[in-house]
Amino acid sequence: MNRLLAILCLITLNCFSQSNLKETYNLMPWPKSIEENNQRFVIDENLTVSIEGDAPKRVQHAVTSFLRRLSNRSGVFISEGFAMPLSENQQASIQISFKESAKLIIDDDESYQLDIQSNKVTLVAKTDVGAIRGLETLLQLLTNNDFEYYLPGVSISDAPRFVWRGLMIDVSRHFHPIDVIKRNLDAMASVKMNVFHWHLTDDQGFRIESKTYPKLHELASDGLYYTQEQIKEIVEYASMLGIRVIPEFDVPGHATAILTAYPELGSKPGATYKIERYAGVFDPTLDPTNEDVYVFLDKLFTEIAPLFPDSYFHIGGDENEGKHWDANEDIQQFKKDNNLATNHDLQTYFNIRLEKILNKLDKKLVGWDEIMTPNMPKTAIIHSWRGEHEGLAKGGTLIEAAKKGYNTILSNGFYIDRMESVVKHYQTEPIGNIDLTPEERKRILGGEVTMWSELVTPLTIDSRIWPRTAAIAERLWSQKTVTDVDNMLKRLEVINYRLEEVGITHIRNKDVILRNLSNNEDISALEILSNVCEPLKIYSRNEGGTEYKTFSPFTLFADACNVDAKDALKFKKAVTNYLNSPSEAHKTDIISLLEIWSKNHEAFQNIDKNPKIAPLETLSYNLSEVSKFLLKQLQKEKTSKKDLNTFKARIETLRQPFADVELVIVNDLEKLFEALK
């Protein structure tokens, strides 16, 4: 009994210690274990890095990048800008060792151990990718006092919880050039993500060069596509970062672009097709009863698959409503002849044919969870995306797939294009408290962030992916017990601006959009508004997909606004604190924000009016007037019944959408009013 008590005490002390350390260090993802040793490794010009043995290109690249970022961040003129083999530099101040090069497969070991002493830093890993992950942790540890930059003395032992930690970028709805892809790969590596899922085809465009079927990129891309050499370049770039690249060719639905080039493969005889300009789910579908479709896909995949060394190939398979199948008498007869009772059965027939093609190419099939039908082979990976919003029971399809014997990955809860708070994504726990056998648990490989691009362009995509994706990366890397939201937000604030270091444009491009809105006049009033407004959520900005086309302007106020508007978060916290404890300090926090908003409309009016900012006039004016009223309430000035009624009317006005954004402080303004009343 005494021994059990001692063990429990040690566990409690360790948890308490880890909690304290999270307040000290802004690491994300949080490591498996970390201990302090009260030492300090000072960064100076004599810093050197050694790599044990013959270092592969991957680690050489990582060390060079590490040294540049370390030097740029600290301002130290480091004398030696590259790593050297250990045999040439036995006394290197940072010593890296690992046993083997990762194969970039699911079973790769990404663990590492890091030890920082006053005279030496050692980084030990089983694979080169593990060493890369450790170097990112080292950079996140860098701190400073008034006189020097240093690495605090810690010992870290770290490994990921899930083996699949991905980001999907849709380049079909809006094309994103290779520089956009590269900077997001760099950001992924900085938070230890390891799978880039490249959604290359959809109704709005076919984005890869095909020499076998050239009409695909000639007629179905608007001239915006990746050459095969560019594909190889991205795959190699990702490999250097320890990131696998998985392509997606979405079939049999979402096929408008394919059928624009080759209409004879469609399910509607004699139809002509053109690239879709709107968002949504459309009817054009490949004909699964046409043998030419399988010849086409066999030749296309045989050409394309070698560009992607990864074992997995995503075939989509989602959102096929089968309307063109239902209207085709020959397809209906085929179903009867082959005992296929439903369109799901027909799609399973199609998927099984596809799997055989991919198997011949040494590829394993991945598909969205619609492919999980009774006859689907267990070798397929089920990509779980549907949840309550799509009419499914709570929990979606992830656990169901694992229990049925499929490997599976989760995206339900990680759809960042829905413009929901980072807190919601962070609290999406893949497994929860569900009892699973060890075999079932192993089948849950991890998850993917999904960035659908109906409403994002290269100018805005970074602001929609980051920084929220860093928090999701932690959910997939760190231990299940790492759940403190306030602490996550504290650490994320630091990671947010560190993302600029690897080229992410999410902060600076906001000002680019605001200057465009104001015709390069003072943007401060617009910035103040943007800090309390967020784009409309869960696709309501583009209800039914019919407001915006792919070539519509995406340089509007809604594009400048981000989820988790920073001043809205401050105000919510200030109001909550005041309601819980109406102290003068908490009151002052509220007043400082209300005073900014009360004066802002005057500055807004100084901007020469134009049609882009005209829709914000009512928002700006009413926010200013509501803030003035609440300031009077806080100062206990008398207000008339007319003033109260006017306030309530203004609140109702502010509750409405403006220019595809919502003022997200309305509820907190109302809560404050009720408390003061």
PDB file of C-alpha atoms in Angstrom, residues 191-444:
ATOM      1  CA  VAL A 191       4.895  21.899 -35.634  1.00  0.00           C
ATOM      2  CA  LYS A 192       5.887  18.294 -36.435  1.00  0.00           C
ATOM      3  CA  MET A 193       3.201  17.404 -38.979  1.00  0.00           C
ATOM      4  CA  ASN A 194       4.129  14.631 -41.394  1.00  0.00           C
ATOM      5  CA  VAL A 195       1.499  14.161 -44.165  1.00  0.00           C
ATOM      6  CA  PHE A 196       0.627  16.592 -46.954  1.00  0.00           C
ATOM      7  CA  HIS A 197      -2.617  15.532 -48.643  1.00  0.00           C
ATOM      8  CA  TRP A 198      -2.786  17.250 -52.043  1.00  0.00           C
ATOM      9  CA  HIS A 199      -6.367  17.533 -53.373  1.00  0.00           C
ATOM     10  CA  LEU A 200      -5.554  17.915 -57.062  1.00  0.00           C
ATOM     11  CA  THR A 201      -8.854  17.426 -58.913  1.00  0.00           C
ATOM     12  CA  ASP A 202     -12.440  18.514 -58.480  1.00  0.00           C
ATOM     13  CA  ASP A 203     -15.306  20.138 -60.378  1.00  0.00           C
ATOM     14  CA  GLN A 204     -13.443  23.453 -60.626  1.00  0.00           C
ATOM     15  CA  GLY A 205     -10.149  22.252 -62.065  1.00  0.00           C
ATOM     16  CA  PHE A 206      -7.747  19.438 -62.895  1.00  0.00           C
ATOM     17  CA  ARG A 207      -4.408  20.684 -61.568  1.00  0.00           C
ATOM     18  CA  ILE A 208      -1.712  18.309 -62.803  1.00  0.00           C
ATOM     19  CA  GLU A 209      -0.074  17.866 -66.179  1.00  0.00           C
ATOM     20  CA  SER A 210      -0.927  14.607 -67.951  1.00  0.00           C
ATOM     21  CA  LYS A 211       1.105  13.610 -70.972  1.00  0.00           C
ATOM     22  CA  THR A 212      -1.138  10.592 -71.527  1.00  0.00           C
ATOM     23  CA  TYR A 213      -4.373  12.616 -71.489  1.00  0.00           C
ATOM     24  CA  PRO A 214      -3.208  16.191 -72.186  1.00  0.00           C
ATOM     25  CA  LYS A 215      -6.724  17.584 -72.587  1.00  0.00           C
ATOM     26  CA  LEU A 216      -7.063  17.251 -68.798  1.00  0.00           C
ATOM     27  CA  HIS A 217      -4.688  20.126 -68.117  1.00  0.00           C
ATOM     28  CA  GLU A 218      -5.237  21.886 -71.446  1.00  0.00           C
ATOM     29  CA  LEU A 219      -9.047  22.145 -71.222  1.00  0.00           C
ATOM     30  CA  ALA A 220      -9.855  21.628 -67.545  1.00  0.00           C
ATOM     31  CA  SER A 221      -7.432  23.850 -65.626  1.00  0.00           C
ATOM     32  CA  ASP A 222      -7.751  27.405 -66.993  1.00  0.00           C
ATOM     33  CA  GLY A 223      -4.010  27.083 -67.559  1.00  0.00           C
ATOM     34  CA  LEU A 224      -3.402  26.761 -63.810  1.00  0.00           C
ATOM     35  CA  TYR A 225      -1.766  23.425 -63.088  1.00  0.00           C
ATOM     36  CA  TYR A 226       1.474  21.854 -61.864  1.00  0.00           C
ATOM     37  CA  THR A 227       3.878  20.381 -64.362  1.00  0.00           C
ATOM     38  CA  GLN A 228       5.157  16.937 -63.545  1.00  0.00           C
ATOM     39  CA  GLU A 229       8.550  18.469 -62.776  1.00  0.00           C
ATOM     40  CA  GLN A 230       6.897  20.793 -60.245  1.00  0.00           C
ATOM     41  CA  ILE A 231       5.160  17.818 -58.645  1.00  0.00           C
ATOM     42  CA  LYS A 232       8.537  16.102 -58.251  1.00  0.00           C
ATOM     43  CA  GLU A 233       9.977  19.317 -56.813  1.00  0.00           C
ATOM     44  CA  ILE A 234       7.287  19.521 -54.120  1.00  0.00           C
ATOM     45  CA  VAL A 235       7.573  15.820 -53.268  1.00  0.00           C
ATOM     46  CA  GLU A 236      11.347  16.180 -52.853  1.00  0.00           C
ATOM     47  CA  TYR A 237      10.950  19.383 -50.812  1.00  0.00           C
ATOM     48  CA  ALA A 238       8.463  17.671 -48.503  1.00  0.00           C
ATOM     49  CA  SER A 239      10.739  14.652 -48.156  1.00  0.00           C
ATOM     50  CA  MET A 240      13.543  16.920 -46.926  1.00  0.00           C
ATOM     51  CA  LEU A 241      11.182  18.024 -44.139  1.00  0.00           C
ATOM     52  CA  GLY A 242      10.132  14.483 -43.213  1.00  0.00           C
ATOM     53  CA  ILE A 243       6.694  14.929 -44.795  1.00  0.00           C
ATOM     54  CA  ARG A 244       4.905  12.348 -46.938  1.00  0.00           C
ATOM     55  CA  VAL A 245       2.863  13.548 -49.942  1.00  0.00           C
ATOM     56  CA  ILE A 246      -0.416  11.825 -50.779  1.00  0.00           C
ATOM     57  CA  PRO A 247      -2.277  12.863 -53.942  1.00  0.00           C
ATOM     58  CA  GLU A 248      -6.062  12.893 -54.267  1.00  0.00           C
ATOM     59  CA  PHE A 249      -7.877  12.347 -57.573  1.00  0.00           C
ATOM     60  CA  ASP A 250     -11.547  12.610 -56.661  1.00  0.00           C
ATOM     61  CA  VAL A 251     -13.732  10.054 -58.488  1.00  0.00           C
ATOM     62  CA  PRO A 252     -16.381   9.038 -59.477  1.00  0.00           C
ATOM     63  CA  GLY A 253     -18.130  12.248 -58.351  1.00  0.00           C
ATOM     64  CA  HIS A 254     -16.684  15.772 -58.308  1.00  0.00           C
ATOM     65  CA  ALA A 255     -15.740  14.945 -61.903  1.00  0.00           C
ATOM     66  CA  THR A 256     -16.860  18.021 -63.871  1.00  0.00           C
ATOM     67  CA  ALA A 257     -13.304  19.033 -64.780  1.00  0.00           C
ATOM     68  CA  ILE A 258     -12.390  15.530 -65.973  1.00  0.00           C
ATOM     69  CA  LEU A 259     -15.565  15.354 -68.060  1.00  0.00           C
ATOM     70  CA  THR A 260     -14.923  18.799 -69.521  1.00  0.00           C
ATOM     71  CA  ALA A 261     -11.897  17.213 -71.162  1.00  0.00           C
ATOM     72  CA  TYR A 262     -13.338  13.739 -71.809  1.00  0.00           C
ATOM     73  CA  PRO A 263     -17.169  13.957 -71.808  1.00  0.00           C
ATOM     74  CA  GLU A 264     -17.516  10.430 -73.214  1.00  0.00           C
ATOM     75  CA  LEU A 265     -16.604   9.065 -69.770  1.00  0.00           C
ATOM     76  CA  GLY A 266     -19.658  10.654 -68.128  1.00  0.00           C
ATOM     77  CA  SER A 267     -22.910   9.067 -66.981  1.00  0.00           C
ATOM     78  CA  LYS A 268     -25.127  11.370 -69.026  1.00  0.00           C
ATOM     79  CA  PRO A 269     -25.055  10.306 -72.688  1.00  0.00           C
ATOM     80  CA  GLY A 270     -24.404  13.113 -75.156  1.00  0.00           C
ATOM     81  CA  ALA A 271     -23.807  15.716 -72.459  1.00  0.00           C
ATOM     82  CA  THR A 272     -21.255  18.499 -72.740  1.00  0.00           C
ATOM     83  CA  TYR A 273     -19.514  19.828 -69.652  1.00  0.00           C
ATOM     84  CA  LYS A 274     -17.657  22.964 -68.637  1.00  0.00           C
ATOM     85  CA  ILE A 275     -15.523  23.766 -65.611  1.00  0.00           C
ATOM     86  CA  GLU A 276     -17.683  24.617 -62.604  1.00  0.00           C
ATOM     87  CA  ARG A 277     -17.327  28.159 -61.293  1.00  0.00           C
ATOM     88  CA  TYR A 278     -19.465  27.891 -58.161  1.00  0.00           C
ATOM     89  CA  ALA A 279     -19.046  25.780 -55.014  1.00  0.00           C
ATOM     90  CA  GLY A 280     -21.233  22.879 -54.000  1.00  0.00           C
ATOM     91  CA  VAL A 281     -22.102  19.307 -54.960  1.00  0.00           C
ATOM     92  CA  PHE A 282     -22.719  18.756 -58.655  1.00  0.00           C
ATOM     93  CA  ASP A 283     -24.194  15.937 -60.717  1.00  0.00           C
ATOM     94  CA  PRO A 284     -21.483  15.088 -63.306  1.00  0.00           C
ATOM     95  CA  THR A 285     -20.151  11.622 -62.498  1.00  0.00           C
ATOM     96  CA  LEU A 286     -17.959   9.032 -64.187  1.00  0.00           C
ATOM     97  CA  ASP A 287     -19.866   6.069 -65.595  1.00  0.00           C
ATOM     98  CA  PRO A 288     -18.846   2.971 -63.584  1.00  0.00           C
ATOM     99  CA  THR A 289     -20.431   0.647 -66.172  1.00  0.00           C
ATOM    100  CA  ASN A 290     -18.229   1.956 -68.997  1.00  0.00           C
ATOM    101  CA  GLU A 291     -15.066  -0.119 -69.440  1.00  0.00           C
ATOM    102  CA  ASP A 292     -13.387   2.869 -71.084  1.00  0.00           C
ATOM    103  CA  VAL A 293     -13.499   4.615 -67.677  1.00  0.00           C
ATOM    104  CA  TYR A 294     -11.269   1.928 -66.176  1.00  0.00           C
ATOM    105  CA  VAL A 295      -8.910   2.033 -69.153  1.00  0.00           C
ATOM    106  CA  PHE A 296      -8.697   5.804 -68.690  1.00  0.00           C
ATOM    107  CA  LEU A 297      -8.044   5.589 -64.932  1.00  0.00           C
ATOM    108  CA  ASP A 298      -5.569   2.735 -65.355  1.00  0.00           C
ATOM    109  CA  LYS A 299      -3.490   4.694 -67.863  1.00  0.00           C
ATOM    110  CA  LEU A 300      -3.818   7.976 -65.917  1.00  0.00           C
ATOM    111  CA  PHE A 301      -2.845   6.455 -62.570  1.00  0.00           C
ATOM    112  CA  THR A 302      -0.027   4.466 -64.195  1.00  0.00           C
ATOM    113  CA  GLU A 303       1.360   7.778 -65.432  1.00  0.00           C
ATOM    114  CA  ILE A 304       0.762   9.798 -62.271  1.00  0.00           C
ATOM    115  CA  ALA A 305       1.421   7.311 -59.443  1.00  0.00           C
ATOM    116  CA  PRO A 306       5.215   7.184 -59.919  1.00  0.00           C
ATOM    117  CA  LEU A 307       5.387  10.925 -59.215  1.00  0.00           C
ATOM    118  CA  PHE A 308       4.303  10.159 -55.647  1.00  0.00           C
ATOM    119  CA  PRO A 309       6.533   7.608 -53.863  1.00  0.00           C
ATOM    120  CA  ASP A 310       4.139   7.212 -50.922  1.00  0.00           C
ATOM    121  CA  SER A 311       2.272   3.913 -50.573  1.00  0.00           C
ATOM    122  CA  TYR A 312      -1.121   5.632 -50.334  1.00  0.00           C
ATOM    123  CA  PHE A 313      -3.297   7.153 -53.051  1.00  0.00           C
ATOM    124  CA  HIS A 314      -6.527   9.032 -52.216  1.00  0.00           C
ATOM    125  CA  ILE A 315      -9.442   8.497 -54.614  1.00  0.00           C
ATOM    126  CA  GLY A 316     -11.988  10.777 -52.893  1.00  0.00           C
ATOM    127  CA  GLY A 317     -15.261   8.941 -53.368  1.00  0.00           C
ATOM    128  CA  ASP A 318     -17.338  11.506 -51.477  1.00  0.00           C
ATOM    129  CA  GLU A 319     -20.631  13.308 -52.070  1.00  0.00           C
ATOM    130  CA  ASN A 320     -21.789  11.304 -55.064  1.00  0.00           C
ATOM    131  CA  GLU A 321     -25.560  11.664 -55.073  1.00  0.00           C
ATOM    132  CA  GLY A 322     -25.860   9.455 -58.174  1.00  0.00           C
ATOM    133  CA  LYS A 323     -28.415  11.624 -59.965  1.00  0.00           C
ATOM    134  CA  HIS A 324     -26.919  10.959 -63.386  1.00  0.00           C
ATOM    135  CA  TRP A 325     -26.750   7.255 -62.523  1.00  0.00           C
ATOM    136  CA  ASP A 326     -30.447   7.235 -61.626  1.00  0.00           C
ATOM    137  CA  ALA A 327     -31.349   8.940 -64.909  1.00  0.00           C
ATOM    138  CA  ASN A 328     -29.353   6.521 -67.070  1.00  0.00           C
ATOM    139  CA  GLU A 329     -31.343   3.429 -68.106  1.00  0.00           C
ATOM    140  CA  ASP A 330     -28.236   1.477 -69.108  1.00  0.00           C
ATOM    141  CA  ILE A 331     -26.663   2.058 -65.680  1.00  0.00           C
ATOM    142  CA  GLN A 332     -29.855   0.959 -63.943  1.00  0.00           C
ATOM    143  CA  GLN A 333     -29.919  -2.208 -66.056  1.00  0.00           C
ATOM    144  CA  PHE A 334     -26.258  -2.847 -65.171  1.00  0.00           C
ATOM    145  CA  LYS A 335     -27.145  -2.654 -61.483  1.00  0.00           C
ATOM    146  CA  LYS A 336     -29.887  -5.254 -61.946  1.00  0.00           C
ATOM    147  CA  ASP A 337     -27.675  -7.552 -63.994  1.00  0.00           C
ATOM    148  CA  ASN A 338     -24.948  -7.449 -61.338  1.00  0.00           C
ATOM    149  CA  ASN A 339     -27.189  -7.629 -58.247  1.00  0.00           C
ATOM    150  CA  LEU A 340     -26.245  -4.111 -57.169  1.00  0.00           C
ATOM    151  CA  ALA A 341     -29.218  -2.922 -55.160  1.00  0.00           C
ATOM    152  CA  THR A 342     -28.174   0.680 -54.516  1.00  0.00           C
ATOM    153  CA  ASN A 343     -25.880   3.373 -55.839  1.00  0.00           C
ATOM    154  CA  HIS A 344     -23.637   2.674 -52.835  1.00  0.00           C
ATOM    155  CA  ASP A 345     -23.262  -0.879 -54.116  1.00  0.00           C
ATOM    156  CA  LEU A 346     -22.438   0.453 -57.574  1.00  0.00           C
ATOM    157  CA  GLN A 347     -19.844   2.810 -56.155  1.00  0.00           C
ATOM    158  CA  THR A 348     -18.335  -0.060 -54.162  1.00  0.00           C
ATOM    159  CA  TYR A 349     -18.060  -1.994 -57.424  1.00  0.00           C
ATOM    160  CA  PHE A 350     -16.259   1.030 -58.885  1.00  0.00           C
ATOM    161  CA  ASN A 351     -13.963   1.385 -55.855  1.00  0.00           C
ATOM    162  CA  ILE A 352     -12.992  -2.287 -55.921  1.00  0.00           C
ATOM    163  CA  ARG A 353     -12.043  -1.939 -59.590  1.00  0.00           C
ATOM    164  CA  LEU A 354      -9.968   1.111 -58.663  1.00  0.00           C
ATOM    165  CA  GLU A 355      -8.274  -0.702 -55.802  1.00  0.00           C
ATOM    166  CA  LYS A 356      -7.110  -3.417 -58.192  1.00  0.00           C
ATOM    167  CA  ILE A 357      -5.620  -0.778 -60.485  1.00  0.00           C
ATOM    168  CA  LEU A 358      -3.830   0.857 -57.539  1.00  0.00           C
ATOM    169  CA  ASN A 359      -2.632  -2.468 -56.135  1.00  0.00           C
ATOM    170  CA  LYS A 360      -0.978  -3.188 -59.478  1.00  0.00           C
ATOM    171  CA  LEU A 361       0.883   0.112 -58.970  1.00  0.00           C
ATOM    172  CA  ASP A 362       1.860  -0.823 -55.360  1.00  0.00           C
ATOM    173  CA  LYS A 363      -0.558   1.745 -53.962  1.00  0.00           C
ATOM    174  CA  LYS A 364      -3.094   1.416 -51.171  1.00  0.00           C
ATOM    175  CA  LEU A 365      -6.451   3.103 -51.591  1.00  0.00           C
ATOM    176  CA  VAL A 366      -7.602   5.913 -49.301  1.00  0.00           C
ATOM    177  CA  GLY A 367     -11.108   7.350 -49.573  1.00  0.00           C
ATOM    178  CA  TRP A 368     -13.573   9.565 -47.742  1.00  0.00           C
ATOM    179  CA  ASP A 369     -15.842   7.594 -45.425  1.00  0.00           C
ATOM    180  CA  GLU A 370     -18.574   7.090 -48.041  1.00  0.00           C
ATOM    181  CA  ILE A 371     -16.425   4.256 -49.414  1.00  0.00           C
ATOM    182  CA  MET A 372     -16.987   2.215 -46.229  1.00  0.00           C
ATOM    183  CA  THR A 373     -19.572  -0.264 -47.499  1.00  0.00           C
ATOM    184  CA  PRO A 374     -19.908  -3.969 -46.583  1.00  0.00           C
ATOM    185  CA  ASN A 375     -17.922  -5.237 -49.566  1.00  0.00           C
ATOM    186  CA  MET A 376     -15.088  -2.718 -49.402  1.00  0.00           C
ATOM    187  CA  PRO A 377     -11.764  -4.534 -48.816  1.00  0.00           C
ATOM    188  CA  LYS A 378     -10.142  -3.958 -45.425  1.00  0.00           C
ATOM    189  CA  THR A 379      -6.926  -2.831 -47.111  1.00  0.00           C
ATOM    190  CA  ALA A 380      -8.523   0.570 -47.788  1.00  0.00           C
ATOM    191  CA  ILE A 381      -8.019   3.487 -45.398  1.00  0.00           C
ATOM    192  CA  ILE A 382     -11.250   5.191 -44.347  1.00  0.00           C
ATOM    193  CA  HIS A 383     -10.931   8.976 -44.126  1.00  0.00           C
ATOM    194  CA  SER A 384     -13.582   9.991 -41.603  1.00  0.00           C
ATOM    195  CA  TRP A 385     -15.070  13.409 -42.351  1.00  0.00           C
ATOM    196  CA  ARG A 386     -18.811  13.259 -41.700  1.00  0.00           C
ATOM    197  CA  GLY A 387     -20.384  14.053 -38.347  1.00  0.00           C
ATOM    198  CA  GLU A 388     -23.560  15.502 -36.878  1.00  0.00           C
ATOM    199  CA  HIS A 389     -23.686  18.354 -39.436  1.00  0.00           C
ATOM    200  CA  GLU A 390     -23.882  15.728 -42.173  1.00  0.00           C
ATOM    201  CA  GLY A 391     -26.692  13.811 -40.465  1.00  0.00           C
ATOM    202  CA  LEU A 392     -24.551  11.159 -38.799  1.00  0.00           C
ATOM    203  CA  ALA A 393     -24.638  10.131 -35.155  1.00  0.00           C
ATOM    204  CA  LYS A 394     -22.247  11.880 -32.822  1.00  0.00           C
ATOM    205  CA  GLY A 395     -18.751  10.550 -33.209  1.00  0.00           C
ATOM    206  CA  GLY A 396     -18.855  10.145 -36.959  1.00  0.00           C
ATOM    207  CA  THR A 397     -17.321   7.180 -38.737  1.00  0.00           C
ATOM    208  CA  LEU A 398     -13.817   6.936 -37.216  1.00  0.00           C
ATOM    209  CA  ILE A 399     -14.520   4.447 -34.421  1.00  0.00           C
ATOM    210  CA  GLU A 400     -16.922   2.486 -36.603  1.00  0.00           C
ATOM    211  CA  ALA A 401     -14.208   2.058 -39.231  1.00  0.00           C
ATOM    212  CA  ALA A 402     -11.625   0.921 -36.688  1.00  0.00           C
ATOM    213  CA  LYS A 403     -14.028  -1.599 -35.179  1.00  0.00           C
ATOM    214  CA  LYS A 404     -14.842  -2.960 -38.633  1.00  0.00           C
ATOM    215  CA  GLY A 405     -11.177  -3.643 -39.316  1.00  0.00           C
ATOM    216  CA  TYR A 406     -10.159  -0.610 -41.389  1.00  0.00           C
ATOM    217  CA  ASN A 407      -7.215   1.675 -40.808  1.00  0.00           C
ATOM    218  CA  THR A 408      -8.700   5.132 -40.433  1.00  0.00           C
ATOM    219  CA  ILE A 409      -7.851   8.823 -40.107  1.00  0.00           C
ATOM    220  CA  LEU A 410      -9.973  11.673 -38.729  1.00  0.00           C
ATOM    221  CA  SER A 411     -10.915  14.997 -40.281  1.00  0.00           C
ATOM    222  CA  ASN A 412     -14.348  15.456 -38.708  1.00  0.00           C
ATOM    223  CA  GLY A 413     -13.719  18.280 -36.218  1.00  0.00           C
ATOM    224  CA  PHE A 414     -10.651  19.529 -38.099  1.00  0.00           C
ATOM    225  CA  TYR A 415     -12.406  21.290 -41.007  1.00  0.00           C
ATOM    226  CA  ILE A 416     -10.717  24.652 -40.607  1.00  0.00           C
ATOM    227  CA  ASP A 417     -12.501  26.130 -43.639  1.00  0.00           C
ATOM    228  CA  ARG A 418     -15.679  26.152 -41.513  1.00  0.00           C
ATOM    229  CA  MET A 419     -14.143  29.166 -39.731  1.00  0.00           C
ATOM    230  CA  GLU A 420     -14.717  27.850 -36.219  1.00  0.00           C
ATOM    231  CA  SER A 421     -12.668  28.637 -33.131  1.00  0.00           C
ATOM    232  CA  VAL A 422      -9.339  27.013 -32.429  1.00  0.00           C
ATOM    233  CA  VAL A 423     -10.797  25.913 -29.096  1.00  0.00           C
ATOM    234  CA  LYS A 424     -13.358  23.691 -30.817  1.00  0.00           C
ATOM    235  CA  HIS A 425     -10.686  22.060 -32.961  1.00  0.00           C
ATOM    236  CA  TYR A 426      -8.336  21.641 -29.986  1.00  0.00           C
ATOM    237  CA  GLN A 427     -11.068  19.915 -27.988  1.00  0.00           C
ATOM    238  CA  THR A 428     -11.728  17.391 -30.778  1.00  0.00           C
ATOM    239  CA  GLU A 429     -10.353  14.218 -29.226  1.00  0.00           C
ATOM    240  CA  PRO A 430      -9.990  11.454 -31.845  1.00  0.00           C
ATOM    241  CA  ILE A 431     -10.619   8.517 -29.528  1.00  0.00           C
ATOM    242  CA  GLY A 432     -12.270   9.973 -26.443  1.00  0.00           C
ATOM    243  CA  ASN A 433     -13.104   7.516 -23.680  1.00  0.00           C
ATOM    244  CA  ILE A 434     -14.223   4.729 -25.987  1.00  0.00           C
ATOM    245  CA  ASP A 435     -12.921   1.273 -25.087  1.00  0.00           C
ATOM    246  CA  LEU A 436     -10.908  -0.190 -27.935  1.00  0.00           C
ATOM    247  CA  THR A 437      -8.826  -3.319 -28.211  1.00  0.00           C
ATOM    248  CA  PRO A 438      -5.104  -2.760 -28.892  1.00  0.00           C
ATOM    249  CA  GLU A 439      -5.697  -3.823 -32.507  1.00  0.00           C
ATOM    250  CA  GLU A 440      -8.572  -1.346 -32.920  1.00  0.00           C
ATOM    251  CA  ARG A 441      -6.542   1.452 -31.340  1.00  0.00           C
ATOM    252  CA  LYS A 442      -3.653   0.797 -33.703  1.00  0.00           C
ATOM    253  CA  ARG A 443      -5.986   1.165 -36.689  1.00  0.00           C
ATOM    254  CA  ILE A 444      -6.681   4.804 -35.742  1.00  0.00           C
TER     255      ILE A 444
END
